[in-house]
Short mmCIF file of C-alpha atoms and ligand atoms in Angstrom, two decimals:
data_model
loop_
_atom_site.label_atom_id
_atom_site.label_comp_id
_atom_site.label_asym_id
_atom_site.label_seq_id
_atom_site.Cartn_x
_atom_site.Cartn_y
_atom_site.Cartn_z
CA MET A 1 -0.01 -0.01 -0.05
CA GLY A 2 1.24 3.27 -1.06
CA VAL A 3 0.74 6.85 0.24
CA SER A 4 -2.66 8.11 0.33
CA GLU A 5 -3.37 11.76 0.23
CA ALA A 6 -6.00 14.64 0.05
CA VAL A 7 -5.95 18.30 0.05
CA ALA A 8 -8.63 20.53 1.69
CA ALA A 9 -9.01 24.21 2.40
CA ALA A 10 -11.01 26.07 4.97
CA HIS A 11 -11.73 29.65 5.97
CA PRO A 12 -11.47 30.98 9.60
CA ASN A 13 -14.38 32.43 11.05
CA ILE A 14 -15.40 35.09 13.50
CA ALA A 15 -17.55 34.48 16.28
CA LEU A 16 -20.42 37.05 16.66
CA ILE A 17 -21.36 35.11 19.80
CA LYS A 18 -18.38 33.68 21.24
CA TYR A 19 -17.41 30.48 23.08
CA TRP A 20 -15.24 30.85 26.18
CA GLY A 21 -14.63 28.27 28.56
CA ASP A 22 -15.13 24.51 28.36
CA ARG A 23 -17.53 22.09 30.17
CA ASP A 24 -15.05 19.62 29.24
CA HIS A 25 -11.68 20.85 28.27
CA ALA A 26 -10.24 17.54 26.96
CA LEU A 27 -13.08 16.98 24.85
CA ARG A 28 -13.40 20.64 23.88
CA ILE A 29 -17.11 20.55 24.84
CA PRO A 30 -17.96 24.47 25.05
CA ALA A 31 -19.53 25.89 28.05
CA ASN A 32 -21.77 28.01 25.87
CA GLY A 33 -23.16 28.05 22.35
CA SER A 34 -21.71 30.29 19.71
CA ILE A 35 -22.48 31.69 16.19
CA SER A 36 -20.04 32.93 13.65
CA LEU A 37 -19.39 34.22 10.21
CA THR A 38 -17.17 32.05 7.97
CA LEU A 39 -14.58 34.53 6.46
CA GLY A 40 -14.12 34.20 2.60
CA GLY A 41 -10.98 36.10 1.81
CA LEU A 42 -8.61 34.34 4.32
CA LYS A 43 -7.57 30.75 3.91
CA THR A 44 -5.74 27.61 5.00
CA GLN A 45 -4.86 25.01 2.71
CA THR A 46 -3.62 21.58 3.97
CA ARG A 47 -2.21 18.53 2.29
CA VAL A 48 -2.41 15.01 4.27
CA GLY A 49 -0.46 12.15 3.02
CA PHE A 50 -0.49 8.80 5.10
CA ASP A 51 2.60 7.07 4.43
CA PRO A 52 3.30 3.47 5.70
CA GLU A 53 6.92 4.16 5.64
CA LEU A 54 6.47 6.85 8.33
CA LYS A 55 6.56 6.12 12.15
CA GLN A 56 6.05 9.73 13.04
CA ASP A 57 4.17 12.45 11.57
CA ARG A 58 5.98 15.34 9.77
CA LEU A 59 4.49 18.82 9.77
CA THR A 60 5.41 21.84 7.81
CA ILE A 61 3.43 25.24 8.24
CA ASN A 62 4.06 27.90 5.49
CA GLN A 63 7.14 25.73 4.29
CA ALA A 64 8.96 25.71 7.82
CA PRO A 65 8.97 22.87 10.15
CA GLY A 66 6.02 22.92 12.69
CA GLU A 67 6.94 23.63 16.31
CA ALA A 68 6.70 21.20 18.79
CA THR A 69 3.29 22.17 20.35
CA ALA A 70 1.71 22.47 16.97
CA ARG A 71 3.12 18.99 15.98
CA GLN A 72 1.82 17.53 19.20
CA ARG A 73 -1.61 18.91 18.45
CA VAL A 74 -1.76 17.71 14.92
CA THR A 75 -0.52 14.31 15.91
CA GLU A 76 -3.27 14.18 18.57
CA HIS A 77 -5.77 14.92 16.08
CA LEU A 78 -4.59 12.71 13.37
CA ASP A 79 -4.71 9.89 16.23
CA LEU A 80 -8.27 10.24 16.51
CA ILE A 81 -8.64 9.98 12.60
CA ARG A 82 -6.19 6.89 12.83
CA VAL A 83 -8.28 5.37 15.30
CA MET A 84 -11.54 5.44 13.27
CA ALA A 85 -9.66 4.51 9.91
CA GLY A 86 -7.61 1.63 11.63
CA ILE A 87 -4.24 3.08 10.25
CA GLN A 88 -1.05 2.61 12.28
CA PHE A 89 1.48 4.83 10.50
CA GLY A 90 2.45 8.54 10.23
CA ALA A 91 1.50 11.37 7.86
CA ILE A 92 3.15 14.19 5.99
CA VAL A 93 1.07 17.32 6.80
CA ASP A 94 1.79 20.58 4.88
CA SER A 95 -0.19 23.56 5.66
CA GLU A 96 -0.27 27.10 4.06
CA THR A 97 -2.17 29.92 5.47
CA ASP A 98 -2.44 33.26 3.68
CA PHE A 99 -3.05 35.35 6.78
CA PRO A 100 -1.12 35.95 10.20
CA ILE A 101 -1.26 32.85 12.41
CA GLY A 102 -1.41 32.76 16.00
CA ALA A 103 -2.55 36.41 16.14
CA GLY A 104 -5.93 36.08 17.44
CA LEU A 105 -7.53 35.56 13.92
CA ALA A 106 -8.80 32.36 14.63
CA SER A 107 -6.05 30.45 12.36
CA SER A 108 -6.51 27.43 14.48
CA ALA A 109 -10.23 27.39 13.07
CA ALA A 110 -9.16 27.10 9.57
CA ALA A 111 -6.21 24.94 10.20
CA PHE A 112 -8.27 22.30 12.07
CA ALA A 113 -11.23 22.34 9.81
CA ALA A 114 -8.84 21.89 6.81
CA LEU A 115 -6.81 19.14 8.59
CA THR A 116 -10.08 17.25 9.60
CA LEU A 117 -11.49 17.22 5.97
CA ALA A 118 -8.04 16.33 4.39
CA GLY A 119 -7.16 13.86 7.04
CA CYS A 120 -10.47 11.99 6.69
CA ALA A 121 -10.40 11.82 2.83
CA ALA A 122 -6.68 10.50 2.98
CA ALA A 123 -7.71 7.89 5.31
CA GLY A 124 -10.75 6.80 3.31
CA LEU A 125 -13.31 7.89 5.89
CA GLU A 126 -16.64 9.19 4.48
CA LEU A 127 -18.18 11.36 7.42
CA GLY A 128 -21.06 13.67 7.15
CA ARG A 129 -20.69 17.33 7.81
CA SER A 130 -21.93 17.04 11.41
CA GLU A 131 -19.42 14.18 12.28
CA LEU A 132 -16.74 16.24 10.47
CA SER A 133 -17.52 19.25 12.48
CA ALA A 134 -17.65 17.36 15.86
CA LEU A 135 -14.16 16.00 15.07
CA ALA A 136 -12.79 19.33 13.90
CA ARG A 137 -13.94 20.63 17.35
CA ARG A 138 -11.65 18.21 19.06
CA GLY A 139 -8.69 19.81 17.44
CA SER A 140 -9.86 23.40 18.12
CA GLY A 141 -13.34 24.31 19.45
CA SER A 142 -13.93 27.17 16.73
CA ALA A 143 -12.84 24.83 13.89
CA ALA A 144 -16.27 23.04 14.23
CA ARG A 145 -17.95 26.12 12.70
CA SER A 146 -15.50 26.50 9.73
CA ILE A 147 -16.60 23.35 8.32
CA PHE A 148 -19.72 25.12 7.22
CA GLY A 149 -19.94 28.35 5.34
CA GLY A 150 -21.96 31.45 5.98
CA PHE A 151 -23.60 32.06 9.30
CA VAL A 152 -23.00 29.12 11.66
CA GLU A 153 -24.26 28.01 14.99
CA LEU A 154 -22.05 25.60 17.29
CA VAL A 155 -24.38 24.11 19.71
CA ALA A 156 -23.06 23.33 23.23
CA GLY A 157 -24.31 19.70 23.41
CA ASP A 158 -24.22 17.22 26.40
CA ASP A 159 -21.52 15.04 25.06
CA ASP A 160 -18.76 14.70 22.18
CA SER A 161 -21.14 13.47 19.32
CA ALA A 162 -23.91 16.02 20.25
CA THR A 163 -21.55 19.13 19.90
CA PHE A 164 -21.24 20.14 16.32
CA ALA A 165 -22.01 23.23 14.38
CA LYS A 166 -24.78 23.62 11.83
CA PRO A 167 -25.56 26.26 9.36
CA LEU A 168 -27.72 29.15 10.23
CA ALA A 169 -28.03 31.00 7.05
CA THR A 170 -25.97 30.87 3.73
CA ALA A 171 -22.98 33.03 2.89
CA GLU A 172 -25.44 34.65 0.15
CA HIS A 173 -28.02 35.54 2.89
CA TRP A 174 -26.29 38.87 4.17
CA PRO A 175 -23.29 40.34 2.41
CA ILE A 176 -21.54 41.62 5.69
CA VAL A 177 -18.12 42.99 5.21
CA ASP A 178 -15.44 42.16 7.89
CA LEU A 179 -12.64 44.62 7.97
CA ILE A 180 -10.05 43.06 10.23
CA VAL A 181 -7.81 45.70 11.58
CA LEU A 182 -4.49 44.33 12.68
CA THR A 183 -3.41 46.55 15.66
CA ASP A 184 -0.65 44.20 16.45
CA PRO A 185 0.13 41.08 14.18
CA MET A 186 2.53 39.44 16.68
CA PRO A 187 1.60 36.04 17.76
CA LYS A 188 -0.55 36.32 21.04
CA PRO A 189 1.22 35.50 24.28
CA ILE A 190 -1.52 33.35 25.77
CA SER A 191 -3.26 30.85 23.56
CA SER A 192 -7.12 30.36 23.55
CA THR A 193 -6.51 26.81 24.81
CA ALA A 194 -4.84 28.05 27.79
CA GLY A 195 -7.43 30.82 28.06
CA HIS A 196 -10.40 28.52 28.15
CA SER A 197 -9.07 26.82 31.17
CA ARG A 198 -8.90 30.01 32.90
CA ALA A 199 -12.65 31.20 32.24
CA GLU A 200 -14.18 29.50 35.35
CA THR A 201 -11.72 31.54 37.50
CA SER A 202 -13.66 34.72 36.74
CA PRO A 203 -16.59 35.58 39.10
CA LEU A 204 -18.26 36.97 35.75
CA GLN A 205 -18.07 33.73 33.80
CA ALA A 206 -21.16 32.23 35.40
CA ALA A 207 -23.32 35.33 34.53
CA ARG A 208 -21.80 35.43 30.92
CA VAL A 209 -22.74 31.71 30.35
CA SER A 210 -26.21 31.87 31.75
CA ASP A 211 -27.18 34.73 29.77
CA ALA A 212 -25.73 33.24 26.68
CA PRO A 213 -29.25 31.78 25.30
CA ARG A 214 -30.49 35.28 25.29
CA ARG A 215 -27.72 36.59 23.22
CA LEU A 216 -27.70 33.66 20.79
CA GLN A 217 -31.41 34.20 20.24
CA ALA A 218 -31.06 37.92 19.68
CA CYS A 219 -28.13 37.06 17.11
CA ARG A 220 -30.05 34.41 15.40
CA GLU A 221 -33.00 36.82 14.94
CA ALA A 222 -30.95 39.69 13.93
CA VAL A 223 -29.16 37.45 11.31
CA LEU A 224 -32.11 36.12 9.82
CA ALA A 225 -33.95 39.40 9.68
CA ARG A 226 -30.79 41.00 8.19
CA ASP A 227 -31.20 43.79 11.06
CA PHE A 228 -27.73 45.41 11.39
CA GLY A 229 -28.80 47.57 14.24
CA ARG A 230 -29.88 44.58 16.49
CA LEU A 231 -26.68 42.68 15.34
CA ALA A 232 -24.41 45.41 16.32
CA GLU A 233 -25.90 45.75 19.71
CA VAL A 234 -25.68 42.13 20.61
CA VAL A 235 -22.28 41.43 19.00
CA GLU A 236 -20.59 44.33 20.79
CA GLN A 237 -21.99 43.12 24.13
CA ASP A 238 -20.99 39.89 23.68
CA SER A 239 -17.41 40.72 22.88
CA ASP A 240 -17.25 43.20 25.73
CA MET A 241 -18.63 40.29 28.15
CA LEU A 242 -15.92 38.07 26.87
CA HIS A 243 -13.23 40.49 27.58
CA ALA A 244 -14.68 41.31 30.99
CA VAL A 245 -14.35 37.80 31.82
CA MET A 246 -10.65 37.46 30.49
CA MET A 247 -9.76 40.65 32.43
CA THR A 248 -11.12 39.34 35.64
CA SER A 249 -9.71 35.76 35.27
CA LYS A 250 -6.84 34.65 37.53
CA PRO A 251 -4.24 35.28 36.22
CA ALA A 252 -5.97 38.02 34.28
CA LEU A 253 -5.77 38.18 30.43
CA HIS A 254 -5.67 41.38 28.71
CA TYR A 255 -5.66 41.27 24.93
CA TRP A 256 -6.57 44.95 24.04
CA GLN A 257 -3.92 47.12 23.02
CA PRO A 258 -4.23 50.97 22.76
CA GLY A 259 -4.82 50.67 18.95
CA SER A 260 -7.68 48.03 19.65
CA LEU A 261 -9.42 50.73 22.11
CA ALA A 262 -8.98 53.47 19.43
CA VAL A 263 -10.53 51.32 16.84
CA MET A 264 -13.45 50.20 19.11
CA ALA A 265 -14.07 54.02 20.09
CA GLU A 266 -14.15 55.11 16.37
CA VAL A 267 -16.48 52.39 15.52
CA ARG A 268 -18.99 53.44 18.30
CA THR A 269 -18.75 57.11 17.14
CA LEU A 270 -19.38 56.07 13.58
CA ARG A 271 -22.42 54.07 14.66
CA ALA A 272 -23.59 57.19 16.51
CA GLN A 273 -23.63 59.01 13.38
CA GLY A 274 -26.07 56.40 11.55
CA ILE A 275 -23.13 54.44 9.99
CA ALA A 276 -23.79 50.59 10.19
CA ALA A 277 -20.76 49.45 11.79
CA CYS A 278 -19.89 47.25 15.01
CA TYR A 279 -16.81 45.66 16.41
CA THR A 280 -15.92 42.43 17.75
CA VAL A 281 -12.57 41.07 19.42
CA ASP A 282 -11.42 37.43 19.71
CA ALA A 283 -8.52 36.25 22.07
CA GLY A 284 -6.06 38.92 20.62
CA PRO A 285 -5.76 42.62 20.21
CA ASN A 286 -6.98 42.79 16.39
CA VAL A 287 -10.50 44.01 16.02
CA HIS A 288 -13.09 42.97 13.49
CA CYS A 289 -15.16 45.78 12.16
CA LEU A 290 -18.31 44.36 10.59
CA CYS A 291 -20.30 46.66 8.15
CA LEU A 292 -22.36 46.51 4.98
CA PRO A 293 -21.24 47.03 1.67
CA GLU A 294 -22.77 50.58 1.51
CA THR A 295 -21.19 51.67 4.78
CA GLU A 296 -17.66 50.13 4.04
CA PRO A 297 -16.16 53.44 2.64
CA SER A 298 -17.30 55.65 5.59
CA LEU A 299 -16.01 53.01 7.85
CA ARG A 300 -12.60 52.82 6.19
CA GLN A 301 -12.50 56.60 6.27
CA GLY A 302 -13.01 56.59 9.77
CA LEU A 303 -10.20 54.21 10.52
CA ALA A 304 -7.78 55.96 8.31
CA ARG A 305 -8.31 59.01 10.68
CA LEU A 306 -6.75 57.12 13.38
CA PRO A 307 -3.13 58.14 14.39
CA PHE A 308 -2.06 54.44 14.34
CA ASP A 309 -0.19 52.33 11.79
CA LEU A 310 -2.98 49.92 11.18
CA ARG A 311 -3.10 46.98 8.54
CA ILE A 312 -6.62 46.16 7.33
CA LEU A 313 -7.58 42.49 6.03
CA ARG A 314 -10.88 42.21 4.14
CA ALA A 315 -13.23 39.18 4.50
CA VAL A 316 -16.75 38.74 3.32
CA PRO A 317 -18.99 35.49 3.93
CA GLY A 318 -17.38 32.39 2.50
CA PRO A 319 -18.06 28.70 2.08
CA GLY A 320 -17.24 25.90 4.49
CA ALA A 321 -14.35 23.75 4.31
CA TRP A 322 -13.73 21.94 0.83
CA LEU A 323 -11.55 19.23 -0.77
CA VAL A 324 -9.19 20.65 -3.38
C1 LIG B 401 -12.42 34.07 21.68
O1 LIG B 401 -11.26 27.80 19.25
O2 LIG B 401 -9.37 29.11 19.44
O3 LIG B 401 -12.10 33.01 19.42
O4 LIG B 401 -10.36 25.07 21.07
O5 LIG B 401 -8.30 25.99 22.26
O6 LIG B 401 -8.45 26.18 19.76
P1 LIG B 401 -9.19 26.05 21.16
O7 LIG B 401 -9.98 27.47 21.13
P2 LIG B 401 -10.34 28.41 20.21
O8 LIG B 401 -11.18 29.60 20.93
C2 LIG B 401 -12.08 30.46 20.62
C3 LIG B 401 -12.20 31.57 21.27
C4 LIG B 401 -12.72 32.70 20.72
C5 LIG B 401 -14.23 32.88 20.47
C6 LIG B 401 -14.83 31.90 19.65
O9 LIG B 401 -14.23 31.90 18.43
O10 LIG B 401 -16.02 31.42 19.55
#
């Protein structure tokens, strides 16, 4: 038997209602449900080749050897696929990402969605999208959502097989634009994996989790009705609640930088002037500024006024992970 390989690609996603903290850390079963937008415009493409000659996996990320922690995380994920497929040898994994990785831009979501799809195809496993989503979640919680395109909801189920994402609305449903403002493209000092395990140390986490069904419902309704004002309100509140938990964890996590605060303030000012725009920030300093195609020029003008050297990436609703 020779090498069997497959190539898959996936977009990252931005959580509109965010997941933070796990009910089961090892299985990455989230403490609360989440809703995201799959980000067409940014992409990870991954080749997986299972090779009977290999005892260990070999990983390259953007043409450089993967570091030990990344290698271990990839091997643990491939182990799940190997057990399901009855494979006992290693794989060559080559991954290429066209946006900054480890900077709080959900690179792990795109990476583990692509790895799951390519790994299963290379192993000859034929899984449905829900099963792929649950499996991708084991690699990175947010990767469960990148299996699908458009607006996606990850339901916090009771166990492993019940915790997968499902589509809420297609990519064509609402042409939201995400201007991702890179206030600091350096790798973030604390990974989300480490952050999730600190969530419970904040006295605010219980309130954030118990209020999640209300925010999820408001977000679902806003997306389905294409009501930007309602979306803006709940998305910013959810992001601020997440950062309140992070800042009050032990030890505390502070991801916002001066540039992040300036961008958020500018977005609030623009919205007060009637411009459809809102912000959301993941586990990093970069700010996702959501707007509509018609308000993108005003948002860009506002951001250009800020006295910071900001790089902006652009994303629009994109498809779920696909085989190349
Ligand atoms: C703040 O999915 O990155 O972006 O499972 O440890 O890889 P791991 O965590 P990850 O956590 C996402 C945290 C978040 C919010 C979200 O995307 O829902």
